[in-house]
Amino acid sequence: MAQLPQSTTRDSFGSRFGVIAATAGSAVGLGNIWRFPYIAGENGGGAFLIIYLVFIVLIGLPVMLSEFAIGRSTQRNAFGAFRKLKPGSKWFLVGIMGIAAAFMINAFYSVIAGWTLEYLVKAASNQFRGTDPQGVSLLFSEFQSSSWRPLMWTLLFVSISAFVVIAGIKKGIEKYTKILMPLLVILILILGVRSITLPNASQGLQFLFQPDFSKIQASSIIVALGQAFFSLSVGMGTLITYGSYIQKKENLGASTVSVAFADTLIAVLAGVAIFPAVFAFGISPESGPDLVFITLPNVFAQMKGGYFFALMFFFLLSVAALTSTISILEVVVAYFTEEMKISRLKATILASIGIAFLGVLCSLSLYNVPEISIAGVNLFGILEYTASNILLPVGGFFIVIFVAWFFKGKLLKAELSSGSRFKIKYYPYFMFLVRYIAPLAIALVFLNGLGLV
Ligand code: PFF
């Protein structure tokens, strides 16, 4: 079979490591380090982890590979990709939905990412030292009630993401993620080692790794699937967009496995870094979303060397968040540059202004201006709910349906094998998953998101 044609005018990732760094950078984020540990904590630890792993393999991997195949075969943005594969059809709506989800996720995500910057400064200026649990809670509520600090950090975070994205794929996204991702792995390993060498650490490890299925409820299963989606960055065309920058000579199947593996490993390592510390200092693992911003500073305040570990932790969290927000921003920027024919600079500024505006409203809606709400739910909650529980599952559902039933088999095989360059023995299993297992499971999450099951 002939080599697949590679666009020469389009920017692309320069190396295999660049592809992995950028894509794992997108996947590894607040979802792994902030969300995974507290969700696992609330849902019983070990047993939850097993269910999560099953979902990553049976559903996460096929959706991810589907997005890569759509993106790379068309070398287009999330909207343009469907236009090119099925011109004159309504499939482009899947792309539009992804672009809308990108705006929403980036807005609320940048708010939390902004908090990590505030906490980085708090850590650097040694504000956790000598504080008791009440003091730590006070630090959090004082910050939240400030009329300008959360907004300033959100705006700063949006600006840093824009700075990276303006520089392009090779010279921006790839360049920075290639430095930041290895750093992140080193930091989380150091934190993990520190944590498991604390007295009573084994209790934390037991909590994370010893499955107790009696703690699993029906809702935990659905939560695990939702978390798998969010964590792998699938369902909204982020990986269609990144896939469009992968060179034809790269092995999509191998990249998919590496990225999903890295994402899962970092989530588990985050658990290893957090739970032993939480148990060692007698704090509840079920503290919910506050785990990172209220519980951990307590741990750092009591821990030997806490100053450095706090600094390292919040730096790690900011880096992880940044390599994710740039991928979400790129979804919108790729769409603007290719479909509206405006420059990357203009597209990034335009998209960032929209995200910043929405982000500021989101931030205000949480504490200071709760009136920014619909039917009693604040804007932050509305965006998080709509994007994660409706747009991602619906997007993921249609993406696998598209690949399973509407993507020409010959074209798909050529794409996955890079024009017969690689063996794709996994193909029949992949088809089985995208045809039946993945859409059924996703439909279940979606219906649950709407409260119908
Ligand atoms: N995967 C990111 C995380 O775990 O924090 C969040 C995310 C990034 C979701 C990109 C969706 C996306 F398209």
JSON list of C-alpha atoms in Angstrom, two decimals, residues 102-310:
[
{"chain": "A", "resi": 102, "resn": "ALA", "atom": "CA", "xyz": [-13.94, 23.35, 24.89]},
{"chain": "A", "resi": 103, "resn": "PHE", "atom": "CA", "xyz": [-15.11, 26.87, 25.78]},
{"chain": "A", "resi": 104, "resn": "MET", "atom": "CA", "xyz": [-17.02, 25.62, 28.79]},
{"chain": "A", "resi": 105, "resn": "ILE", "atom": "CA", "xyz": [-14.39, 23.26, 30.18]},
{"chain": "A", "resi": 106, "resn": "ASN", "atom": "CA", "xyz": [-11.62, 25.77, 29.68]},
{"chain": "A", "resi": 107, "resn": "ALA", "atom": "CA", "xyz": [-13.62, 28.42, 31.57]},
{"chain": "A", "resi": 108, "resn": "PHE", "atom": "CA", "xyz": [-14.30, 26.42, 34.75]},
{"chain": "A", "resi": 109, "resn": "TYR", "atom": "CA", "xyz": [-10.98, 24.55, 34.57]},
{"chain": "A", "resi": 110, "resn": "SER", "atom": "CA", "xyz": [-9.06, 27.85, 34.45]},
{"chain": "A", "resi": 111, "resn": "VAL", "atom": "CA", "xyz": [-10.78, 28.92, 37.67]},
{"chain": "A", "resi": 112, "resn": "ILE", "atom": "CA", "xyz": [-9.46, 25.90, 39.61]},
{"chain": "A", "resi": 113, "resn": "ALA", "atom": "CA", "xyz": [-6.13, 26.18, 37.78]},
{"chain": "A", "resi": 114, "resn": "GLY", "atom": "CA", "xyz": [-6.00, 29.79, 39.02]},
{"chain": "A", "resi": 115, "resn": "TRP", "atom": "CA", "xyz": [-6.43, 28.55, 42.61]},
{"chain": "A", "resi": 116, "resn": "THR", "atom": "CA", "xyz": [-3.36, 26.36, 42.17]},
{"chain": "A", "resi": 117, "resn": "LEU", "atom": "CA", "xyz": [-1.34, 29.50, 41.37]},
{"chain": "A", "resi": 118, "resn": "GLU", "atom": "CA", "xyz": [-2.62, 31.21, 44.53]},
{"chain": "A", "resi": 119, "resn": "TYR", "atom": "CA", "xyz": [-1.67, 28.12, 46.51]},
{"chain": "A", "resi": 120, "resn": "LEU", "atom": "CA", "xyz": [1.72, 28.02, 44.86]},
{"chain": "A", "resi": 121, "resn": "VAL", "atom": "CA", "xyz": [2.31, 31.54, 46.16]},
{"chain": "A", "resi": 122, "resn": "LYS", "atom": "CA", "xyz": [0.94, 30.60, 49.58]},
{"chain": "A", "resi": 123, "resn": "ALA", "atom": "CA", "xyz": [3.32, 27.63, 49.66]},
{"chain": "A", "resi": 124, "resn": "ALA", "atom": "CA", "xyz": [6.26, 29.76, 48.54]},
{"chain": "A", "resi": 125, "resn": "SER", "atom": "CA", "xyz": [5.56, 32.36, 51.21]},
{"chain": "A", "resi": 126, "resn": "ASN", "atom": "CA", "xyz": [5.28, 29.63, 53.85]},
{"chain": "A", "resi": 127, "resn": "GLN", "atom": "CA", "xyz": [1.69, 30.44, 54.80]},
{"chain": "A", "resi": 128, "resn": "PHE", "atom": "CA", "xyz": [0.76, 26.90, 55.87]},
{"chain": "A", "resi": 129, "resn": "ARG", "atom": "CA", "xyz": [3.46, 26.72, 58.52]},
{"chain": "A", "resi": 130, "resn": "GLY", "atom": "CA", "xyz": [2.17, 26.48, 62.04]},
{"chain": "A", "resi": 131, "resn": "THR", "atom": "CA", "xyz": [-1.48, 26.75, 61.01]},
{"chain": "A", "resi": 132, "resn": "ASP", "atom": "CA", "xyz": [-4.04, 24.45, 62.57]},
{"chain": "A", "resi": 133, "resn": "PRO", "atom": "CA", "xyz": [-6.89, 22.91, 60.53]},
{"chain": "A", "resi": 134, "resn": "GLN", "atom": "CA", "xyz": [-9.12, 25.90, 61.25]},
{"chain": "A", "resi": 135, "resn": "GLY", "atom": "CA", "xyz": [-6.41, 28.25, 60.08]},
{"chain": "A", "resi": 136, "resn": "VAL", "atom": "CA", "xyz": [-6.06, 26.32, 56.82]},
{"chain": "A", "resi": 137, "resn": "SER", "atom": "CA", "xyz": [-9.81, 26.51, 56.18]},
{"chain": "A", "resi": 138, "resn": "LEU", "atom": "CA", "xyz": [-9.71, 30.21, 56.91]},
{"chain": "A", "resi": 139, "resn": "LEU", "atom": "CA", "xyz": [-6.93, 30.69, 54.33]},
{"chain": "A", "resi": 140, "resn": "PHE", "atom": "CA", "xyz": [-9.20, 29.05, 51.77]},
{"chain": "A", "resi": 141, "resn": "SER", "atom": "CA", "xyz": [-12.34, 31.03, 52.60]},
{"chain": "A", "resi": 142, "resn": "GLU", "atom": "CA", "xyz": [-10.44, 34.32, 52.80]},
{"chain": "A", "resi": 143, "resn": "PHE", "atom": "CA", "xyz": [-9.07, 33.70, 49.34]},
{"chain": "A", "resi": 144, "resn": "GLN", "atom": "CA", "xyz": [-12.50, 32.82, 47.98]},
{"chain": "A", "resi": 145, "resn": "SER", "atom": "CA", "xyz": [-14.14, 35.92, 49.39]},
{"chain": "A", "resi": 146, "resn": "SER", "atom": "CA", "xyz": [-11.56, 38.25, 47.87]},
{"chain": "A", "resi": 147, "resn": "SER", "atom": "CA", "xyz": [-13.22, 40.29, 45.14]},
{"chain": "A", "resi": 148, "resn": "TRP", "atom": "CA", "xyz": [-10.20, 40.24, 42.86]},
{"chain": "A", "resi": 149, "resn": "ARG", "atom": "CA", "xyz": [-7.63, 37.54, 43.67]},
{"chain": "A", "resi": 150, "resn": "PRO", "atom": "CA", "xyz": [-9.40, 34.50, 42.18]},
{"chain": "A", "resi": 151, "resn": "LEU", "atom": "CA", "xyz": [-10.21, 36.58, 39.09]},
{"chain": "A", "resi": 152, "resn": "MET", "atom": "CA", "xyz": [-6.64, 37.75, 38.70]},
{"chain": "A", "resi": 153, "resn": "TRP", "atom": "CA", "xyz": [-5.31, 34.18, 38.84]},
{"chain": "A", "resi": 154, "resn": "THR", "atom": "CA", "xyz": [-7.91, 32.93, 36.36]},
{"chain": "A", "resi": 155, "resn": "LEU", "atom": "CA", "xyz": [-6.96, 35.69, 33.92]},
{"chain": "A", "resi": 156, "resn": "LEU", "atom": "CA", "xyz": [-3.27, 35.00, 34.42]},
{"chain": "A", "resi": 157, "resn": "PHE", "atom": "CA", "xyz": [-3.78, 31.32, 33.77]},
{"chain": "A", "resi": 158, "resn": "VAL", "atom": "CA", "xyz": [-5.75, 31.96, 30.58]},
{"chain": "A", "resi": 159, "resn": "SER", "atom": "CA", "xyz": [-2.96, 34.31, 29.44]},
{"chain": "A", "resi": 160, "resn": "ILE", "atom": "CA", "xyz": [-0.20, 31.75, 30.06]},
{"chain": "A", "resi": 161, "resn": "SER", "atom": "CA", "xyz": [-2.10, 29.13, 28.04]},
{"chain": "A", "resi": 162, "resn": "ALA", "atom": "CA", "xyz": [-2.56, 31.67, 25.24]},
{"chain": "A", "resi": 163, "resn": "PHE", "atom": "CA", "xyz": [1.16, 32.45, 25.29]},
{"chain": "A", "resi": 164, "resn": "VAL", "atom": "CA", "xyz": [2.03, 28.80, 24.67]},
{"chain": "A", "resi": 165, "resn": "VAL", "atom": "CA", "xyz": [-0.66, 28.24, 22.01]},
{"chain": "A", "resi": 166, "resn": "ILE", "atom": "CA", "xyz": [0.26, 31.39, 20.04]},
{"chain": "A", "resi": 167, "resn": "ALA", "atom": "CA", "xyz": [3.72, 29.92, 19.49]},
{"chain": "A", "resi": 168, "resn": "GLY", "atom": "CA", "xyz": [2.20, 27.02, 17.53]},
{"chain": "A", "resi": 169, "resn": "ILE", "atom": "CA", "xyz": [2.43, 23.24, 17.66]},
{"chain": "A", "resi": 170, "resn": "LYS", "atom": "CA", "xyz": [6.14, 22.41, 17.38]},
{"chain": "A", "resi": 171, "resn": "LYS", "atom": "CA", "xyz": [7.47, 25.65, 18.83]},
{"chain": "A", "resi": 172, "resn": "GLY", "atom": "CA", "xyz": [4.77, 26.07, 21.45]},
{"chain": "A", "resi": 173, "resn": "ILE", "atom": "CA", "xyz": [2.75, 23.09, 22.65]},
{"chain": "A", "resi": 174, "resn": "GLU", "atom": "CA", "xyz": [5.39, 20.44, 21.88]},
{"chain": "A", "resi": 175, "resn": "LYS", "atom": "CA", "xyz": [8.33, 22.49, 23.14]},
{"chain": "A", "resi": 176, "resn": "TYR", "atom": "CA", "xyz": [6.77, 23.21, 26.53]},
{"chain": "A", "resi": 177, "resn": "THR", "atom": "CA", "xyz": [5.15, 19.83, 27.16]},
{"chain": "A", "resi": 178, "resn": "LYS", "atom": "CA", "xyz": [8.43, 18.06, 26.36]},
{"chain": "A", "resi": 179, "resn": "ILE", "atom": "CA", "xyz": [10.02, 19.90, 29.27]},
{"chain": "A", "resi": 180, "resn": "LEU", "atom": "CA", "xyz": [7.06, 20.03, 31.64]},
{"chain": "A", "resi": 181, "resn": "MET", "atom": "CA", "xyz": [5.85, 16.42, 31.42]},
{"chain": "A", "resi": 182, "resn": "PRO", "atom": "CA", "xyz": [9.12, 14.71, 32.46]},
{"chain": "A", "resi": 183, "resn": "LEU", "atom": "CA", "xyz": [9.38, 17.29, 35.27]},
{"chain": "A", "resi": 184, "resn": "LEU", "atom": "CA", "xyz": [5.89, 16.39, 36.38]},
{"chain": "A", "resi": 185, "resn": "VAL", "atom": "CA", "xyz": [6.73, 12.68, 36.47]},
{"chain": "A", "resi": 186, "resn": "ILE", "atom": "CA", "xyz": [9.85, 13.36, 38.57]},
{"chain": "A", "resi": 187, "resn": "LEU", "atom": "CA", "xyz": [7.92, 15.58, 41.01]},
{"chain": "A", "resi": 188, "resn": "ILE", "atom": "CA", "xyz": [5.11, 13.12, 41.53]},
{"chain": "A", "resi": 189, "resn": "LEU", "atom": "CA", "xyz": [7.61, 10.30, 42.10]},
{"chain": "A", "resi": 190, "resn": "ILE", "atom": "CA", "xyz": [9.42, 12.36, 44.76]},
{"chain": "A", "resi": 191, "resn": "LEU", "atom": "CA", "xyz": [6.12, 13.19, 46.45]},
{"chain": "A", "resi": 192, "resn": "GLY", "atom": "CA", "xyz": [5.06, 9.54, 46.31]},
{"chain": "A", "resi": 193, "resn": "VAL", "atom": "CA", "xyz": [8.31, 8.37, 47.92]},
{"chain": "A", "resi": 194, "resn": "ARG", "atom": "CA", "xyz": [8.01, 11.03, 50.65]},
{"chain": "A", "resi": 195, "resn": "SER", "atom": "CA", "xyz": [4.45, 9.98, 51.30]},
{"chain": "A", "resi": 196, "resn": "ILE", "atom": "CA", "xyz": [5.04, 6.22, 51.56]},
{"chain": "A", "resi": 197, "resn": "THR", "atom": "CA", "xyz": [7.95, 6.73, 53.93]},
{"chain": "A", "resi": 198, "resn": "LEU", "atom": "CA", "xyz": [5.69, 8.49, 56.44]},
{"chain": "A", "resi": 199, "resn": "PRO", "atom": "CA", "xyz": [4.68, 6.57, 59.58]},
{"chain": "A", "resi": 200, "resn": "ASN", "atom": "CA", "xyz": [1.45, 4.58, 59.03]},
{"chain": "A", "resi": 201, "resn": "ALA", "atom": "CA", "xyz": [1.74, 5.00, 55.28]},
{"chain": "A", "resi": 202, "resn": "SER", "atom": "CA", "xyz": [0.62, 1.42, 54.75]},
{"chain": "A", "resi": 203, "resn": "GLN", "atom": "CA", "xyz": [-2.90, 2.36, 55.80]},
{"chain": "A", "resi": 204, "resn": "GLY", "atom": "CA", "xyz": [-3.12, 4.80, 52.89]},
{"chain": "A", "resi": 205, "resn": "LEU", "atom": "CA", "xyz": [-1.74, 2.26, 50.44]},
{"chain": "A", "resi": 206, "resn": "GLN", "atom": "CA", "xyz": [-4.16, -0.35, 51.69]},
{"chain": "A", "resi": 207, "resn": "PHE", "atom": "CA", "xyz": [-7.01, 2.07, 51.16]},
{"chain": "A", "resi": 208, "resn": "LEU", "atom": "CA", "xyz": [-5.95, 2.69, 47.58]},
{"chain": "A", "resi": 209, "resn": "PHE", "atom": "CA", "xyz": [-5.01, -0.85, 46.56]},
{"chain": "A", "resi": 210, "resn": "GLN", "atom": "CA", "xyz": [-7.03, -3.27, 48.67]},
{"chain": "A", "resi": 211, "resn": "PRO", "atom": "CA", "xyz": [-10.39, -3.62, 46.95]},
{"chain": "A", "resi": 212, "resn": "ASP", "atom": "CA", "xyz": [-13.45, -3.66, 49.15]},
{"chain": "A", "resi": 213, "resn": "PHE", "atom": "CA", "xyz": [-16.33, -4.20, 46.74]},
{"chain": "A", "resi": 214, "resn": "SER", "atom": "CA", "xyz": [-18.91, -3.74, 49.48]},
{"chain": "A", "resi": 215, "resn": "LYS", "atom": "CA", "xyz": [-18.19, -0.01, 49.21]},
{"chain": "A", "resi": 216, "resn": "ILE", "atom": "CA", "xyz": [-19.15, 0.12, 45.54]},
{"chain": "A", "resi": 217, "resn": "GLN", "atom": "CA", "xyz": [-22.58, 1.45, 44.66]},
{"chain": "A", "resi": 218, "resn": "ALA", "atom": "CA", "xyz": [-24.23, 1.75, 41.27]},
{"chain": "A", "resi": 219, "resn": "SER", "atom": "CA", "xyz": [-23.32, 5.43, 41.23]},
{"chain": "A", "resi": 220, "resn": "SER", "atom": "CA", "xyz": [-19.61, 4.63, 41.73]},
{"chain": "A", "resi": 221, "resn": "ILE", "atom": "CA", "xyz": [-19.57, 2.70, 38.46]},
{"chain": "A", "resi": 222, "resn": "ILE", "atom": "CA", "xyz": [-21.01, 5.62, 36.56]},
{"chain": "A", "resi": 223, "resn": "VAL", "atom": "CA", "xyz": [-18.65, 8.04, 38.29]},
{"chain": "A", "resi": 224, "resn": "ALA", "atom": "CA", "xyz": [-15.69, 5.84, 37.31]},
{"chain": "A", "resi": 225, "resn": "LEU", "atom": "CA", "xyz": [-16.70, 5.92, 33.66]},
{"chain": "A", "resi": 226, "resn": "GLY", "atom": "CA", "xyz": [-17.21, 9.69, 33.68]},
{"chain": "A", "resi": 227, "resn": "GLN", "atom": "CA", "xyz": [-13.82, 10.13, 35.30]},
{"chain": "A", "resi": 228, "resn": "ALA", "atom": "CA", "xyz": [-12.20, 7.93, 32.65]},
{"chain": "A", "resi": 229, "resn": "PHE", "atom": "CA", "xyz": [-13.60, 10.21, 29.92]},
{"chain": "A", "resi": 230, "resn": "PHE", "atom": "CA", "xyz": [-12.61, 13.45, 31.57]},
{"chain": "A", "resi": 231, "resn": "SER", "atom": "CA", "xyz": [-9.18, 12.17, 32.50]},
{"chain": "A", "resi": 232, "resn": "LEU", "atom": "CA", "xyz": [-8.28, 10.86, 29.05]},
{"chain": "A", "resi": 233, "resn": "SER", "atom": "CA", "xyz": [-9.50, 14.14, 27.43]},
{"chain": "A", "resi": 234, "resn": "VAL", "atom": "CA", "xyz": [-11.85, 12.24, 25.14]},
{"chain": "A", "resi": 235, "resn": "GLY", "atom": "CA", "xyz": [-15.29, 13.06, 23.78]},
{"chain": "A", "resi": 236, "resn": "MET", "atom": "CA", "xyz": [-14.86, 16.62, 22.55]},
{"chain": "A", "resi": 237, "resn": "GLY", "atom": "CA", "xyz": [-12.40, 16.50, 19.70]},
{"chain": "A", "resi": 238, "resn": "THR", "atom": "CA", "xyz": [-9.27, 17.48, 21.64]},
{"chain": "A", "resi": 239, "resn": "LEU", "atom": "CA", "xyz": [-7.61, 14.33, 20.40]},
{"chain": "A", "resi": 240, "resn": "ILE", "atom": "CA", "xyz": [-9.04, 14.81, 16.90]},
{"chain": "A", "resi": 241, "resn": "THR", "atom": "CA", "xyz": [-7.26, 18.14, 16.92]},
{"chain": "A", "resi": 242, "resn": "TYR", "atom": "CA", "xyz": [-4.01, 16.74, 18.36]},
{"chain": "A", "resi": 243, "resn": "GLY", "atom": "CA", "xyz": [-4.32, 13.70, 16.09]},
{"chain": "A", "resi": 244, "resn": "SER", "atom": "CA", "xyz": [-4.36, 16.05, 13.11]},
{"chain": "A", "resi": 245, "resn": "TYR", "atom": "CA", "xyz": [-0.82, 17.13, 14.05]},
{"chain": "A", "resi": 246, "resn": "ILE", "atom": "CA", "xyz": [0.55, 13.59, 14.31]},
{"chain": "A", "resi": 247, "resn": "GLN", "atom": "CA", "xyz": [2.77, 12.66, 11.40]},
{"chain": "A", "resi": 248, "resn": "LYS", "atom": "CA", "xyz": [1.75, 9.79, 9.15]},
{"chain": "A", "resi": 249, "resn": "LYS", "atom": "CA", "xyz": [4.76, 7.73, 10.12]},
{"chain": "A", "resi": 250, "resn": "GLU", "atom": "CA", "xyz": [3.70, 7.48, 13.79]},
{"chain": "A", "resi": 251, "resn": "ASN", "atom": "CA", "xyz": [1.92, 4.41, 15.13]},
{"chain": "A", "resi": 252, "resn": "LEU", "atom": "CA", "xyz": [-1.47, 5.58, 16.43]},
{"chain": "A", "resi": 253, "resn": "GLY", "atom": "CA", "xyz": [-2.22, 2.38, 18.34]},
{"chain": "A", "resi": 254, "resn": "ALA", "atom": "CA", "xyz": [1.10, 2.51, 20.21]},
{"chain": "A", "resi": 255, "resn": "SER", "atom": "CA", "xyz": [0.65, 6.21, 21.03]},
{"chain": "A", "resi": 256, "resn": "THR", "atom": "CA", "xyz": [-2.85, 5.55, 22.35]},
{"chain": "A", "resi": 257, "resn": "VAL", "atom": "CA", "xyz": [-1.62, 2.83, 24.68]},
{"chain": "A", "resi": 258, "resn": "SER", "atom": "CA", "xyz": [1.32, 4.94, 25.91]},
{"chain": "A", "resi": 259, "resn": "VAL", "atom": "CA", "xyz": [-0.84, 7.96, 26.65]},
{"chain": "A", "resi": 260, "resn": "ALA", "atom": "CA", "xyz": [-3.59, 6.03, 28.41]},
{"chain": "A", "resi": 261, "resn": "PHE", "atom": "CA", "xyz": [-0.95, 4.19, 30.42]},
{"chain": "A", "resi": 262, "resn": "ALA", "atom": "CA", "xyz": [0.80, 7.42, 31.42]},
{"chain": "A", "resi": 263, "resn": "ASP", "atom": "CA", "xyz": [-2.48, 9.06, 32.36]},
{"chain": "A", "resi": 264, "resn": "THR", "atom": "CA", "xyz": [-3.52, 6.14, 34.54]},
{"chain": "A", "resi": 265, "resn": "LEU", "atom": "CA", "xyz": [-0.11, 5.81, 36.12]},
{"chain": "A", "resi": 266, "resn": "ILE", "atom": "CA", "xyz": [-0.09, 9.49, 37.12]},
{"chain": "A", "resi": 267, "resn": "ALA", "atom": "CA", "xyz": [-3.57, 9.20, 38.63]},
{"chain": "A", "resi": 268, "resn": "VAL", "atom": "CA", "xyz": [-2.43, 6.18, 40.67]},
{"chain": "A", "resi": 269, "resn": "LEU", "atom": "CA", "xyz": [0.79, 7.95, 41.66]},
{"chain": "A", "resi": 270, "resn": "ALA", "atom": "CA", "xyz": [-1.25, 10.96, 42.76]},
{"chain": "A", "resi": 271, "resn": "GLY", "atom": "CA", "xyz": [-3.22, 8.58, 44.96]},
{"chain": "A", "resi": 272, "resn": "VAL", "atom": "CA", "xyz": [0.04, 7.13, 46.29]},
{"chain": "A", "resi": 273, "resn": "ALA", "atom": "CA", "xyz": [1.32, 10.63, 47.05]},
{"chain": "A", "resi": 274, "resn": "ILE", "atom": "CA", "xyz": [-1.89, 11.75, 48.74]},
{"chain": "A", "resi": 275, "resn": "PHE", "atom": "CA", "xyz": [-3.51, 8.89, 50.70]},
{"chain": "A", "resi": 276, "resn": "PRO", "atom": "CA", "xyz": [-0.59, 7.74, 52.87]},
{"chain": "A", "resi": 277, "resn": "ALA", "atom": "CA", "xyz": [-0.05, 11.39, 53.85]},
{"chain": "A", "resi": 278, "resn": "VAL", "atom": "CA", "xyz": [-3.75, 11.83, 54.56]},
{"chain": "A", "resi": 279, "resn": "PHE", "atom": "CA", "xyz": [-3.82, 8.71, 56.78]},
{"chain": "A", "resi": 280, "resn": "ALA", "atom": "CA", "xyz": [-0.51, 9.47, 58.43]},
{"chain": "A", "resi": 281, "resn": "PHE", "atom": "CA", "xyz": [-1.99, 12.72, 59.73]},
{"chain": "A", "resi": 282, "resn": "GLY", "atom": "CA", "xyz": [-5.37, 11.31, 60.63]},
{"chain": "A", "resi": 283, "resn": "ILE", "atom": "CA", "xyz": [-7.40, 13.15, 57.99]},
{"chain": "A", "resi": 284, "resn": "SER", "atom": "CA", "xyz": [-10.45, 11.67, 56.28]},
{"chain": "A", "resi": 285, "resn": "PRO", "atom": "CA", "xyz": [-9.87, 10.43, 52.72]},
{"chain": "A", "resi": 286, "resn": "GLU", "atom": "CA", "xyz": [-13.46, 11.36, 51.95]},
{"chain": "A", "resi": 287, "resn": "SER", "atom": "CA", "xyz": [-13.02, 15.13, 52.07]},
{"chain": "A", "resi": 288, "resn": "GLY", "atom": "CA", "xyz": [-14.30, 15.70, 48.52]},
{"chain": "A", "resi": 289, "resn": "PRO", "atom": "CA", "xyz": [-13.11, 18.50, 46.24]},
{"chain": "A", "resi": 290, "resn": "ASP", "atom": "CA", "xyz": [-11.43, 20.24, 49.19]},
{"chain": "A", "resi": 291, "resn": "LEU", "atom": "CA", "xyz": [-8.95, 17.38, 49.53]},
{"chain": "A", "resi": 292, "resn": "VAL", "atom": "CA", "xyz": [-6.23, 19.23, 47.68]},
{"chain": "A", "resi": 293, "resn": "PHE", "atom": "CA", "xyz": [-6.85, 22.80, 48.84]},
{"chain": "A", "resi": 294, "resn": "ILE", "atom": "CA", "xyz": [-7.77, 22.26, 52.48]},
{"chain": "A", "resi": 295, "resn": "THR", "atom": "CA", "xyz": [-6.71, 18.78, 53.50]},
{"chain": "A", "resi": 296, "resn": "LEU", "atom": "CA", "xyz": [-3.28, 18.70, 51.93]},
{"chain": "A", "resi": 297, "resn": "PRO", "atom": "CA", "xyz": [-2.09, 22.07, 53.29]},
{"chain": "A", "resi": 298, "resn": "ASN", "atom": "CA", "xyz": [-2.88, 20.58, 56.72]},
{"chain": "A", "resi": 299, "resn": "VAL", "atom": "CA", "xyz": [-0.66, 17.65, 55.89]},
{"chain": "A", "resi": 300, "resn": "PHE", "atom": "CA", "xyz": [2.11, 19.94, 54.68]},
{"chain": "A", "resi": 301, "resn": "ALA", "atom": "CA", "xyz": [1.82, 22.09, 57.81]},
{"chain": "A", "resi": 302, "resn": "GLN", "atom": "CA", "xyz": [2.56, 19.05, 59.97]},
{"chain": "A", "resi": 303, "resn": "MET", "atom": "CA", "xyz": [5.06, 17.26, 57.78]},
{"chain": "A", "resi": 304, "resn": "LYS", "atom": "CA", "xyz": [8.82, 17.47, 58.08]},
{"chain": "A", "resi": 305, "resn": "GLY", "atom": "CA", "xyz": [10.08, 19.27, 54.98]},
{"chain": "A", "resi": 306, "resn": "GLY", "atom": "CA", "xyz": [6.46, 20.35, 54.37]},
{"chain": "A", "resi": 307, "resn": "TYR", "atom": "CA", "xyz": [7.56, 23.67, 52.93]},
{"chain": "A", "resi": 308, "resn": "PHE", "atom": "CA", "xyz": [9.32, 22.07, 49.97]},
{"chain": "A", "resi": 309, "resn": "PHE", "atom": "CA", "xyz": [6.71, 19.40, 49.46]},
{"chain": "A", "resi": 310, "resn": "ALA", "atom": "CA", "xyz": [3.93, 21.98, 49.40]}
]
